[in-house]
CSV table of N, CA, C and O in Angstrom, one decimal:
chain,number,residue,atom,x,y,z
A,1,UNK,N,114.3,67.2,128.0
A,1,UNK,CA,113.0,66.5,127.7
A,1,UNK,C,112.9,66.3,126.2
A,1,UNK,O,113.1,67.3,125.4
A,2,UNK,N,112.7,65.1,125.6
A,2,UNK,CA,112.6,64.4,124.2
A,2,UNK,C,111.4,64.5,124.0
A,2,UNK,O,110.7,63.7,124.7
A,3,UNK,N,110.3,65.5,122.9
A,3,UNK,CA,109.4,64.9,122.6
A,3,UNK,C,109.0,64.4,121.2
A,3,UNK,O,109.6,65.0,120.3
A,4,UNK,N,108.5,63.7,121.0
A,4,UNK,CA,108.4,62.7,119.8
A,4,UNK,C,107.1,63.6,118.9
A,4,UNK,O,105.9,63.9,119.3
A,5,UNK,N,107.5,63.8,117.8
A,5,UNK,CA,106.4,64.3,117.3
A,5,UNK,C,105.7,63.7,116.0
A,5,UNK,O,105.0,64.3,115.2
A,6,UNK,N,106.1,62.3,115.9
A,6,UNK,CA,105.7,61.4,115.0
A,6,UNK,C,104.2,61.6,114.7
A,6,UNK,O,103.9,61.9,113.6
A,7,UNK,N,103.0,61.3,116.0
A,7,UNK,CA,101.6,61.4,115.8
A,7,UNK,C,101.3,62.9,115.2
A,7,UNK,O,100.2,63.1,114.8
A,8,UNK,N,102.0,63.6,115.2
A,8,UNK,CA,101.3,64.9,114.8
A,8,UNK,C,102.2,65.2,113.6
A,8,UNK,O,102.0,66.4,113.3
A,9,UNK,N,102.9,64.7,113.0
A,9,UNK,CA,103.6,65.0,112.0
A,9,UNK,C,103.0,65.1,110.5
A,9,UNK,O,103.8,65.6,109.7
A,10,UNK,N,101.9,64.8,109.9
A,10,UNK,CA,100.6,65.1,108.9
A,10,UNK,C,100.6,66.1,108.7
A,10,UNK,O,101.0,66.8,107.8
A,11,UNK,N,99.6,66.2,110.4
A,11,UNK,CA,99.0,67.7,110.4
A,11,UNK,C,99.7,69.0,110.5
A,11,UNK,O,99.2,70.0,110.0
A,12,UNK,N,101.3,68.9,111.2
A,12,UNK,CA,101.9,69.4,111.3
A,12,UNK,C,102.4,69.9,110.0
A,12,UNK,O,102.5,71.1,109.8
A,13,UNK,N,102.7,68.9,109.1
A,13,UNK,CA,103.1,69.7,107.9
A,13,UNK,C,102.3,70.1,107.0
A,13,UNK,O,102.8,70.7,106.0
A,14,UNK,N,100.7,69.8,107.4
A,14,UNK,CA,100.0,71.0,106.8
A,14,UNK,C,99.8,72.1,106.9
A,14,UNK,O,99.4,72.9,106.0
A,15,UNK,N,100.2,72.4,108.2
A,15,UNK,CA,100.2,73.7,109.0
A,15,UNK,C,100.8,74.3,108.7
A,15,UNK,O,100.4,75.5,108.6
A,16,UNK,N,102.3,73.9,108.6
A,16,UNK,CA,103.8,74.3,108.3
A,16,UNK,C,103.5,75.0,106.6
A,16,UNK,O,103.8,76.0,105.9
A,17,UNK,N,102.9,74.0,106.6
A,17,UNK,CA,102.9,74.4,104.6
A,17,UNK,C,101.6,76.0,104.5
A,17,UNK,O,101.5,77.1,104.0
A,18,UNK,N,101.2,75.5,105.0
A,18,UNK,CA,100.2,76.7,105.2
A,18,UNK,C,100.4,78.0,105.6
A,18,UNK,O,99.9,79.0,105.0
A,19,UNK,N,101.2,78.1,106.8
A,19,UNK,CA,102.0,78.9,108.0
A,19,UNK,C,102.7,80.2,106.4
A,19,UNK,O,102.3,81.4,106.1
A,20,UNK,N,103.8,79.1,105.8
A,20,UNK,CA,104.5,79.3,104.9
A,20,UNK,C,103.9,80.3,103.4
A,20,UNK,O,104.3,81.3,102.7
A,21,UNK,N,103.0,79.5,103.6
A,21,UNK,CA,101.7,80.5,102.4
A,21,UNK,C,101.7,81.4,102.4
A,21,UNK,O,102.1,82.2,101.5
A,22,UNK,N,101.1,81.6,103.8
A,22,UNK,CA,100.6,82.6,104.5
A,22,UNK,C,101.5,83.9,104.6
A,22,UNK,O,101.2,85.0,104.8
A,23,UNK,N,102.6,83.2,104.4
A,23,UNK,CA,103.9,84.3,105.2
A,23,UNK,C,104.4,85.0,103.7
A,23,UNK,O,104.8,86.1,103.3
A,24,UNK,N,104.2,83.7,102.9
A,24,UNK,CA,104.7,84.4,101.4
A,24,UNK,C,103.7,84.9,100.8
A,24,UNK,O,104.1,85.7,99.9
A,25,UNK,N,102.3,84.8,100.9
A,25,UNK,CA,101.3,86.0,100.5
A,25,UNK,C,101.7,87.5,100.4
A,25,UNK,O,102.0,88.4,99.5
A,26,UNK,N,101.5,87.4,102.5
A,26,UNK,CA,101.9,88.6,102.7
A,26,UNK,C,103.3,89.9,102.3
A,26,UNK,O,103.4,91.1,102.3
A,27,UNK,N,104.9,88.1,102.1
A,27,UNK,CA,105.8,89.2,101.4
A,27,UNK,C,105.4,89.6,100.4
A,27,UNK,O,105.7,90.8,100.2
A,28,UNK,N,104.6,89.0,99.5
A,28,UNK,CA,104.3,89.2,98.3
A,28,UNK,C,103.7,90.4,97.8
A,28,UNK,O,104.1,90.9,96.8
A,29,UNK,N,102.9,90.9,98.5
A,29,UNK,CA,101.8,91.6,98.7
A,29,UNK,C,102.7,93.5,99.2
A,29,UNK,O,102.3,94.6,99.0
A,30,UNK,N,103.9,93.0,99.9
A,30,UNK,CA,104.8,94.1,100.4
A,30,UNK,C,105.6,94.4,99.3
A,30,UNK,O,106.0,95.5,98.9
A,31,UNK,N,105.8,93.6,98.8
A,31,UNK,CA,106.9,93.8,97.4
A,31,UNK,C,106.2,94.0,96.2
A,31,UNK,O,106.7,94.9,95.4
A,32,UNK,N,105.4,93.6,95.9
A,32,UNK,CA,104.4,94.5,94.2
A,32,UNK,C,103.2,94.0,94.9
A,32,UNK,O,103.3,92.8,95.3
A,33,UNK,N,102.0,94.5,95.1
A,33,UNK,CA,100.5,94.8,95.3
A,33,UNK,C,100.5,94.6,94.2
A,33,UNK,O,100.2,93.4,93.8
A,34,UNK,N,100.8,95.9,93.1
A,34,UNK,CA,100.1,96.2,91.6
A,34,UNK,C,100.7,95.2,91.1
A,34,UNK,O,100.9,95.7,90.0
A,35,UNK,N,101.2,93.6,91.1
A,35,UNK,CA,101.2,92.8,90.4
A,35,UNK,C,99.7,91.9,90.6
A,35,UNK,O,99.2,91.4,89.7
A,36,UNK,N,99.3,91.8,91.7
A,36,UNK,CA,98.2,91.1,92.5
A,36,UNK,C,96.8,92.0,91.7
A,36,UNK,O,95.9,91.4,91.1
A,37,UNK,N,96.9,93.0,91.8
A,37,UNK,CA,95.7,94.0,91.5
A,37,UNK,C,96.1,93.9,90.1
A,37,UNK,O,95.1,93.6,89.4
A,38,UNK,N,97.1,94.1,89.2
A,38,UNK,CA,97.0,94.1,87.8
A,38,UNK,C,96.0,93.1,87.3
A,38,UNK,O,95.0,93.1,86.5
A,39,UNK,N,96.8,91.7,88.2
A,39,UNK,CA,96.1,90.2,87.3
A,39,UNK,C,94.4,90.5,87.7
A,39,UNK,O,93.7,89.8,86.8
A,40,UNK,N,93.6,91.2,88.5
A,40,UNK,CA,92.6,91.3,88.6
A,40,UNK,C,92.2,92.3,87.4
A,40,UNK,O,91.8,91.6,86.4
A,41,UNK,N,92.1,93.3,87.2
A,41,UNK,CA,92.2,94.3,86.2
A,41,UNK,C,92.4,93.9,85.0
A,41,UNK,O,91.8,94.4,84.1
A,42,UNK,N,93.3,92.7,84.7
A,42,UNK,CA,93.7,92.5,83.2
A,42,UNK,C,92.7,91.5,83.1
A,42,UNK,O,92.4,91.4,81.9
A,43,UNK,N,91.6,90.1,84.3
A,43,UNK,CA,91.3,89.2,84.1
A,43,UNK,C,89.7,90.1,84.1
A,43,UNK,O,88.9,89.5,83.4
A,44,UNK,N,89.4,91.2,84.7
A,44,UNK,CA,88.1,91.9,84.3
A,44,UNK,C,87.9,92.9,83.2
A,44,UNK,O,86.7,93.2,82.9
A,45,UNK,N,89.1,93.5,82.3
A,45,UNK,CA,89.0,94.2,81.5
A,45,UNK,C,88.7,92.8,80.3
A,45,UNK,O,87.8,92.9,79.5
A,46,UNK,N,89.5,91.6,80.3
A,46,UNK,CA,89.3,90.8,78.9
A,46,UNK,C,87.6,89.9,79.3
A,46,UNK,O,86.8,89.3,78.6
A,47,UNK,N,87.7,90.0,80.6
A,47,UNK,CA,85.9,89.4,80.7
A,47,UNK,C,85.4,90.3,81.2
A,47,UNK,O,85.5,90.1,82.4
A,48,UNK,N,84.5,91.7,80.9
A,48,UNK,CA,84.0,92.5,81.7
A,48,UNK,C,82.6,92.5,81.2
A,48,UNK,O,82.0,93.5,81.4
A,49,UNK,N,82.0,91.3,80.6
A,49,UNK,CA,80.5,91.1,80.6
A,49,UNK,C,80.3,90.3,81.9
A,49,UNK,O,79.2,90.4,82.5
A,50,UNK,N,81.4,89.6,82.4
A,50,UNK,CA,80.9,89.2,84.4
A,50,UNK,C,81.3,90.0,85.5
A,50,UNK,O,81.5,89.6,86.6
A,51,UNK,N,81.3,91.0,85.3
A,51,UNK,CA,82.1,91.6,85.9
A,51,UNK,C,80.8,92.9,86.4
A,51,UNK,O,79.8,93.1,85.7
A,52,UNK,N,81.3,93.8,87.6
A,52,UNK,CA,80.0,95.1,87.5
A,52,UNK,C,81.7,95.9,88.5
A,52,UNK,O,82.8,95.4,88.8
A,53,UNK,N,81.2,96.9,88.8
A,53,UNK,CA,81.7,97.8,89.7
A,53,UNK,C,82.6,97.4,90.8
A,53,UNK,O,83.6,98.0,91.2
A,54,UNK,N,82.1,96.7,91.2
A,54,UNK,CA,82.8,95.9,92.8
A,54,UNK,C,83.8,94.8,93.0
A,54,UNK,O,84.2,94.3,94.0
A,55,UNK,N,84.1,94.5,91.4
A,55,UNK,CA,84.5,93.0,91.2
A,55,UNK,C,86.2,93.2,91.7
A,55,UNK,O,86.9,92.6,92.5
A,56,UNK,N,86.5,94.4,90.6
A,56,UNK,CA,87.6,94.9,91.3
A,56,UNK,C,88.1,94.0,92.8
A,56,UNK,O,88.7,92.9,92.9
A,57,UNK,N,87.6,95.4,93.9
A,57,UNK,CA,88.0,95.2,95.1
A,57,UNK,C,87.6,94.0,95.5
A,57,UNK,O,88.3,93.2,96.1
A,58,UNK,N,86.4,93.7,95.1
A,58,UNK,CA,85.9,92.1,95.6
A,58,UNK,C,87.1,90.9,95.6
A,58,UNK,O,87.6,90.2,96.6
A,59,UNK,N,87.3,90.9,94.6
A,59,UNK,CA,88.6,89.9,94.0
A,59,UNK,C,89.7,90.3,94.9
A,59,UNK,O,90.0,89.5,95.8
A,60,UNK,N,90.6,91.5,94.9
A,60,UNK,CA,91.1,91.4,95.7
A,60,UNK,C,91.1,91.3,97.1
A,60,UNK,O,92.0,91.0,97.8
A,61,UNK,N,89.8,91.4,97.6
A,61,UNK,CA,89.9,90.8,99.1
A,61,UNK,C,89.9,89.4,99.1
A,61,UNK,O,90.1,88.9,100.2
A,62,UNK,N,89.6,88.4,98.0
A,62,UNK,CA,89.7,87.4,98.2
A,62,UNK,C,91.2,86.8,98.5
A,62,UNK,O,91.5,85.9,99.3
A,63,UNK,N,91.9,87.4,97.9
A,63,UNK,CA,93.4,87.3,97.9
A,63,UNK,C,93.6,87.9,99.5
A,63,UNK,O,94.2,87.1,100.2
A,64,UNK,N,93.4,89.0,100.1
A,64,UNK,CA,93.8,88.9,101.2
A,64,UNK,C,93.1,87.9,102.3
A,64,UNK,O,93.7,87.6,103.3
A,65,UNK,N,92.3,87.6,102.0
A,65,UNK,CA,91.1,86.6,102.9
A,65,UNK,C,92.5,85.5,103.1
A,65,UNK,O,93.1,85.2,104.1
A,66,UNK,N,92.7,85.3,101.9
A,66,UNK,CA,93.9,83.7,101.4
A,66,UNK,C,94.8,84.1,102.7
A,66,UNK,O,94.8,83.5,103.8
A,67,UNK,N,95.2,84.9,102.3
A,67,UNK,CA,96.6,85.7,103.4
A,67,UNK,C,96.4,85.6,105.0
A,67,UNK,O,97.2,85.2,105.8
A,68,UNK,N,95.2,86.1,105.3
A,68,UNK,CA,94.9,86.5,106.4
A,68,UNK,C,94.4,85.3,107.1
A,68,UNK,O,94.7,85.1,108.3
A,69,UNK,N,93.4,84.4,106.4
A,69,UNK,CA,93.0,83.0,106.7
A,69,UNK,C,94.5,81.8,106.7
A,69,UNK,O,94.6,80.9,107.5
A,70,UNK,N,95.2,81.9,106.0
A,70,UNK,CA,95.9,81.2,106.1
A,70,UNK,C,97.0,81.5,107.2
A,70,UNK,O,97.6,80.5,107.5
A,71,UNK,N,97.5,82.8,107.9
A,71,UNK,CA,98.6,82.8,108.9
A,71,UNK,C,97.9,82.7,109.9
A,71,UNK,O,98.6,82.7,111.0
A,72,UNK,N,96.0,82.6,110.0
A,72,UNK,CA,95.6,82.7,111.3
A,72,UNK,C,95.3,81.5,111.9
A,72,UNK,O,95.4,81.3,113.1
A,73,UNK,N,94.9,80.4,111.0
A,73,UNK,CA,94.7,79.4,111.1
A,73,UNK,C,95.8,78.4,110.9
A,73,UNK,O,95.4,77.3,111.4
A,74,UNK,N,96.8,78.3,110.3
A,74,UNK,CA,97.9,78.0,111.2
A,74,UNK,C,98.5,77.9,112.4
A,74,UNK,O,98.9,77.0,113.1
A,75,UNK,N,98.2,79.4,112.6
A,75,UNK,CA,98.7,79.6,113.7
A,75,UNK,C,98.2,78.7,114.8
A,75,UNK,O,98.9,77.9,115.5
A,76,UNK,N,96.8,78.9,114.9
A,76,UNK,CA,96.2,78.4,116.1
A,76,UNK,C,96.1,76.9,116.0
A,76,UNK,O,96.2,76.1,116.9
A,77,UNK,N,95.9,76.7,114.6
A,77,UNK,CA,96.2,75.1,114.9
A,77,UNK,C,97.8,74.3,115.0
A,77,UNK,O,97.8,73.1,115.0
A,78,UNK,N,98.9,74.9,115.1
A,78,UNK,CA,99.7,75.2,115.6
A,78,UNK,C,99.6,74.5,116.7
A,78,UNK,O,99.8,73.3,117.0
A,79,UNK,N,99.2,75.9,117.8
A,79,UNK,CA,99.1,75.5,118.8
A,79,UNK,C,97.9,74.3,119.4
A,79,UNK,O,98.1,73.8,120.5
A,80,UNK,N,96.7,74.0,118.4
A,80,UNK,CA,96.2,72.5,118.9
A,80,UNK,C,97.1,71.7,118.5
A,80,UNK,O,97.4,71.0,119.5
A,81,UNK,N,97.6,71.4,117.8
A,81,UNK,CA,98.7,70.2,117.5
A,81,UNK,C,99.5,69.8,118.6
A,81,UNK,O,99.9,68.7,118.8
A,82,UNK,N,99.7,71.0,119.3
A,82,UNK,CA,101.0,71.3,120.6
A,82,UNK,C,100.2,70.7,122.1
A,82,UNK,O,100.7,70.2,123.1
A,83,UNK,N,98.7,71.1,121.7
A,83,UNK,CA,97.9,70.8,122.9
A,83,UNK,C,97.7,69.1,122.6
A,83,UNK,O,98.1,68.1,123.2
A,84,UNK,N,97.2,69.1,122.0
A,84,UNK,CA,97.5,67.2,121.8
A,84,UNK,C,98.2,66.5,122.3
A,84,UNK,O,98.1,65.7,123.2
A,85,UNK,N,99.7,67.1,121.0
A,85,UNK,CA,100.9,66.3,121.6
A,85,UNK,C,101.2,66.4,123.2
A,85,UNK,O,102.0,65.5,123.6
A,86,UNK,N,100.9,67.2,124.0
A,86,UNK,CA,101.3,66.8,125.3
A,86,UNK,C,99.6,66.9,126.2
A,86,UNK,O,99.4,67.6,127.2
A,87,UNK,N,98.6,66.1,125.4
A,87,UNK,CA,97.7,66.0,126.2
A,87,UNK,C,97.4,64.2,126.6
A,87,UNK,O,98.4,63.6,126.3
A,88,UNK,N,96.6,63.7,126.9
A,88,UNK,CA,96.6,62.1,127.7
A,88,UNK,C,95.6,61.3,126.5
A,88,UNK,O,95.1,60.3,126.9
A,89,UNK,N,95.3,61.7,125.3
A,89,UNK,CA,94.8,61.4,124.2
A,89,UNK,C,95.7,60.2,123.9
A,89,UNK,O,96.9,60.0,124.0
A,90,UNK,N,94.5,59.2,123.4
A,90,UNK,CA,95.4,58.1,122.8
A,90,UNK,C,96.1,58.4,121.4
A,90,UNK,O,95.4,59.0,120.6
A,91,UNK,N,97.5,57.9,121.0
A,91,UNK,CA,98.5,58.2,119.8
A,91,UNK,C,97.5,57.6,119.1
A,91,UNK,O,96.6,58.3,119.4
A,92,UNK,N,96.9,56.5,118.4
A,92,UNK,CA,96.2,56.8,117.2
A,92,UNK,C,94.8,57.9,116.9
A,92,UNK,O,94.3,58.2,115.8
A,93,UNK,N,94.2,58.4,118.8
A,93,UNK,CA,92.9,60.1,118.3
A,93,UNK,C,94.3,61.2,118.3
A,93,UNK,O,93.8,62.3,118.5
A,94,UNK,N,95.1,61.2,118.3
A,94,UNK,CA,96.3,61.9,118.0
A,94,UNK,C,96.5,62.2,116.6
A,94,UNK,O,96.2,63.2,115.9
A,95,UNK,N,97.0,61.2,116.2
A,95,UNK,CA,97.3,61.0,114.7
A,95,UNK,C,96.4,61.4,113.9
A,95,UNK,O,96.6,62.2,113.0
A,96,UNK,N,95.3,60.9,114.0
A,96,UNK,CA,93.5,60.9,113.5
A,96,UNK,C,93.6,62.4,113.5
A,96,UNK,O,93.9,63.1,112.5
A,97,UNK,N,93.4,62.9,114.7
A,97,UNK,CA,92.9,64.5,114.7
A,97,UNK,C,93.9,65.4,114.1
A,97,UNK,O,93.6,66.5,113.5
A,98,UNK,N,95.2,65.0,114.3
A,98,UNK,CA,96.4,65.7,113.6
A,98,UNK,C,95.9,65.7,112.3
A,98,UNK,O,95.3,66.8,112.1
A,99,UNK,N,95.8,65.0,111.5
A,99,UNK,CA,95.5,64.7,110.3
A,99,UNK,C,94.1,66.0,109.8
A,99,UNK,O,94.2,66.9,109.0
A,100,UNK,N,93.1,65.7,110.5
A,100,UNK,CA,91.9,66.7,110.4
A,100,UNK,C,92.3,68.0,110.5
A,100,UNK,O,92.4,68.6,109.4
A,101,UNK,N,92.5,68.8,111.8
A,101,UNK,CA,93.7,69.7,112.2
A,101,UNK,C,94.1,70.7,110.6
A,101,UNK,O,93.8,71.8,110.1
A,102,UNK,N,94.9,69.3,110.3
A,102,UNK,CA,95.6,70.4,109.4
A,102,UNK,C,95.0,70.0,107.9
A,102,UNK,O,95.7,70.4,106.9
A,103,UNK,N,93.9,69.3,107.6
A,103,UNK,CA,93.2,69.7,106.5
A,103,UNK,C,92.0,70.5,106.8
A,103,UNK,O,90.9,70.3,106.5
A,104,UNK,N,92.3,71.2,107.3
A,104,UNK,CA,91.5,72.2,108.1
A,104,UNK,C,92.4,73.7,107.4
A,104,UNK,O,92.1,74.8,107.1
A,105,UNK,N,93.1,73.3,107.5
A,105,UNK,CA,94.3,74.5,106.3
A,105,UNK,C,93.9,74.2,105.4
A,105,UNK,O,95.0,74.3,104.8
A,106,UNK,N,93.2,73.9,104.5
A,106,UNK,CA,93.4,73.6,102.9
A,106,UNK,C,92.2,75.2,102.8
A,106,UNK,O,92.1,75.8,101.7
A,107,UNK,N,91.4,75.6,103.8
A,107,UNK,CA,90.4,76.3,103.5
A,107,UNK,C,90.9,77.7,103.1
A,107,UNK,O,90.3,78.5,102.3
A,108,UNK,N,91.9,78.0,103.5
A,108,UNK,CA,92.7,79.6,103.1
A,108,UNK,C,92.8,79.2,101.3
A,108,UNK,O,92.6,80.1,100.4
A,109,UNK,N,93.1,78.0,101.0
A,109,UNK,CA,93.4,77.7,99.6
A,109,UNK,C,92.5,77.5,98.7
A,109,UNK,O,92.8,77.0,97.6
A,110,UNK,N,91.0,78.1,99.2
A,110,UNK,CA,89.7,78.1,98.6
A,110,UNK,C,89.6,79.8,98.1
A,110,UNK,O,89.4,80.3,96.9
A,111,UNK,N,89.8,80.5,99.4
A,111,UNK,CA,89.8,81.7,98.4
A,111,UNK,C,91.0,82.1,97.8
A,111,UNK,O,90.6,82.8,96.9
A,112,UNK,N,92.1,82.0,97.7
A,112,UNK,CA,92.9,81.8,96.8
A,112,UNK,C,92.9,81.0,95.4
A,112,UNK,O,93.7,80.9,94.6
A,113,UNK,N,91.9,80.4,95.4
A,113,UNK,CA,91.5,79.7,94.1
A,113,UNK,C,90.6,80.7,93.6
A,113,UNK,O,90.7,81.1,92.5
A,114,UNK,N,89.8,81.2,94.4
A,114,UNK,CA,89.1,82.3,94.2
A,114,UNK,C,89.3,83.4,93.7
A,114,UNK,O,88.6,84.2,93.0
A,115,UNK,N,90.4,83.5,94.2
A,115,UNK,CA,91.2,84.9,93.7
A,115,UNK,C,92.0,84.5,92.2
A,115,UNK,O,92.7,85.5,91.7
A,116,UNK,N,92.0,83.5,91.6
A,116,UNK,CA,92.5,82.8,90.7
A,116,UNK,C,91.3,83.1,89.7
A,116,UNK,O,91.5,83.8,88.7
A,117,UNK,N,90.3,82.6,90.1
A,117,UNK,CA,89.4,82.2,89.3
A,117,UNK,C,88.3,83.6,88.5
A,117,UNK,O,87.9,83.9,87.3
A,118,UNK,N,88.3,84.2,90.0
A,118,UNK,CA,87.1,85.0,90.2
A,118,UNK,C,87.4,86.0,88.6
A,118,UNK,O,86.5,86.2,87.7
A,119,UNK,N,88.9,86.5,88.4
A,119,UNK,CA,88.7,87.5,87.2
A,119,UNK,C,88.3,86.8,85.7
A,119,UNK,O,87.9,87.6,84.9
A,120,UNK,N,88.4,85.3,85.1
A,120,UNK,CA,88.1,84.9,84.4
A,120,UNK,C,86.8,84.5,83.9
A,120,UNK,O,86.3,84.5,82.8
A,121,UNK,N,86.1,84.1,85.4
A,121,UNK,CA,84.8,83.5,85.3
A,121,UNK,C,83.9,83.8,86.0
A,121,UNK,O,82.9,83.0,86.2
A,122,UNK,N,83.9,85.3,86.6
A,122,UNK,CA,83.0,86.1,87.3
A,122,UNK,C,83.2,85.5,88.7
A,122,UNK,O,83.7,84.4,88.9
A,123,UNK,N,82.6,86.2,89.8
A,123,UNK,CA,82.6,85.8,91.2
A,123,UNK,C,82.1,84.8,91.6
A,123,UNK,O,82.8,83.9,92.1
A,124,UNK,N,80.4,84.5,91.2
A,124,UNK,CA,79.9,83.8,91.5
A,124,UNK,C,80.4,82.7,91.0
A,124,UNK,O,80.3,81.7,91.8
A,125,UNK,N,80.9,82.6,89.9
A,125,UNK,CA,81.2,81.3,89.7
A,125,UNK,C,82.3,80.8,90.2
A,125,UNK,O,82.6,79.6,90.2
A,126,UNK,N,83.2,81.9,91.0
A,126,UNK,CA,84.3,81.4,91.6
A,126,UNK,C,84.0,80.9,92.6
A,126,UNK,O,84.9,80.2,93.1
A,127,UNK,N,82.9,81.1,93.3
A,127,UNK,CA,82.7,80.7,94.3
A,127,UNK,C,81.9,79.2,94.3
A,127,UNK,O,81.8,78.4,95.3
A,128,UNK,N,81.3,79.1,93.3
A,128,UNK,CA,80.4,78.0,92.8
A,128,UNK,C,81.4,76.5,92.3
A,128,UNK,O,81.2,75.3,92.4
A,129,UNK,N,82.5,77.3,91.9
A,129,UNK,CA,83.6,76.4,91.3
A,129,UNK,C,83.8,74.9,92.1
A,129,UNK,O,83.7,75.0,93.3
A,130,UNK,N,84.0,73.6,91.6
A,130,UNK,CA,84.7,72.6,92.3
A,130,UNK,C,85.7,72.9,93.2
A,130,UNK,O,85.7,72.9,94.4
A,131,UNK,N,86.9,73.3,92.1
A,131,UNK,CA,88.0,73.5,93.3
A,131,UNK,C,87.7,74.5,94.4
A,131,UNK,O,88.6,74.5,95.2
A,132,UNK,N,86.7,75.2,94.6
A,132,UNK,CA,86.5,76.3,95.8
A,132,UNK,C,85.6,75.6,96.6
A,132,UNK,O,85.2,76.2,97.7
C-alpha cells in the first residue's frame, strides 16, 4: 500500500520539528539540569528587583511546560495528521487543516520564550511579551 503524504506534509513537519524539540529538551534536561536552572539563577540574581521568592521554580517550570507541551502535542497531532490522511476529507480541507494542526505546535514555543525571557524581564512580563 502507497500512501502519498503530500497534503499533510506542512503540518507534518511542524510536528516533526516539534516532536524533535521536545525530545531534545528532555535530553537536555538529563545531561545538565544545573545548566537550565543556572541561566535562571544568574538571569534573577543580575535582575532581582523583578524577581520575589517563587521566580526561581516558576521559571523553571516554564521550561519544563516547553518540554512537556511540546512531546505531547506532537504527539497527538501526529496522530490527527494520520487520521486525515486516511480519512474521506477533501485534499485541499487536508492540506488547510494540516497546516493549522501543526501551527498548533508553535504553542510549546511560547513557554520556552518564556523561559527565555522570564529571568531578564520578570514573569509577568514574560508572559505579557509579543513573542509569547
Amino acid at each position: 500500500m502507497k500512501v502519498n503524504l503530500s497534503p499533510i506534509k506542512i503540518g507534518l513537519l511542524f510536528v516533526i520539528f516539534t516532536l524533535i524539540f521536545g525530545i531534545c529538551m528532555g535530553i537536555g534536561f538529563g545531561i545538565n539540569e544545573e545548566y537550565f536552572k543556572g541561566y535562571i539563577a544568574q538571569g534573577i540574581e543580575m535582575h532581582s528587583a523583578l524577581h520575589d521568592e517563587k521566580s526561581q521554580s516558576k521559571i523553571w517550570r516554564y521550561a519544563q511546560r516547553s518540554h512537556f507541551h511540546a512531546t505531547g502535542i506532537a504527539a497527538f497531532s501526529l496522530g490527527l495528521l494520520l487520521l486525515m490522511l486516511f480519512s474521506n476529507m477533501k485534499r485541499a480541507m487536508v492540506r488547510f487543516a494540516s497546516v493549522l494542526i501543526g501551527l498548533g505546535n508553535l504553542y510549546p514555543l511560547s513557554w520556552f520564550a518564556m523561559f527565555l525571557l522570564a529571568p531578564e524581564i520578570g514573569r509577568k512580563a514574560a508572559h505579557e511579551h509579543v513573542i509569547t
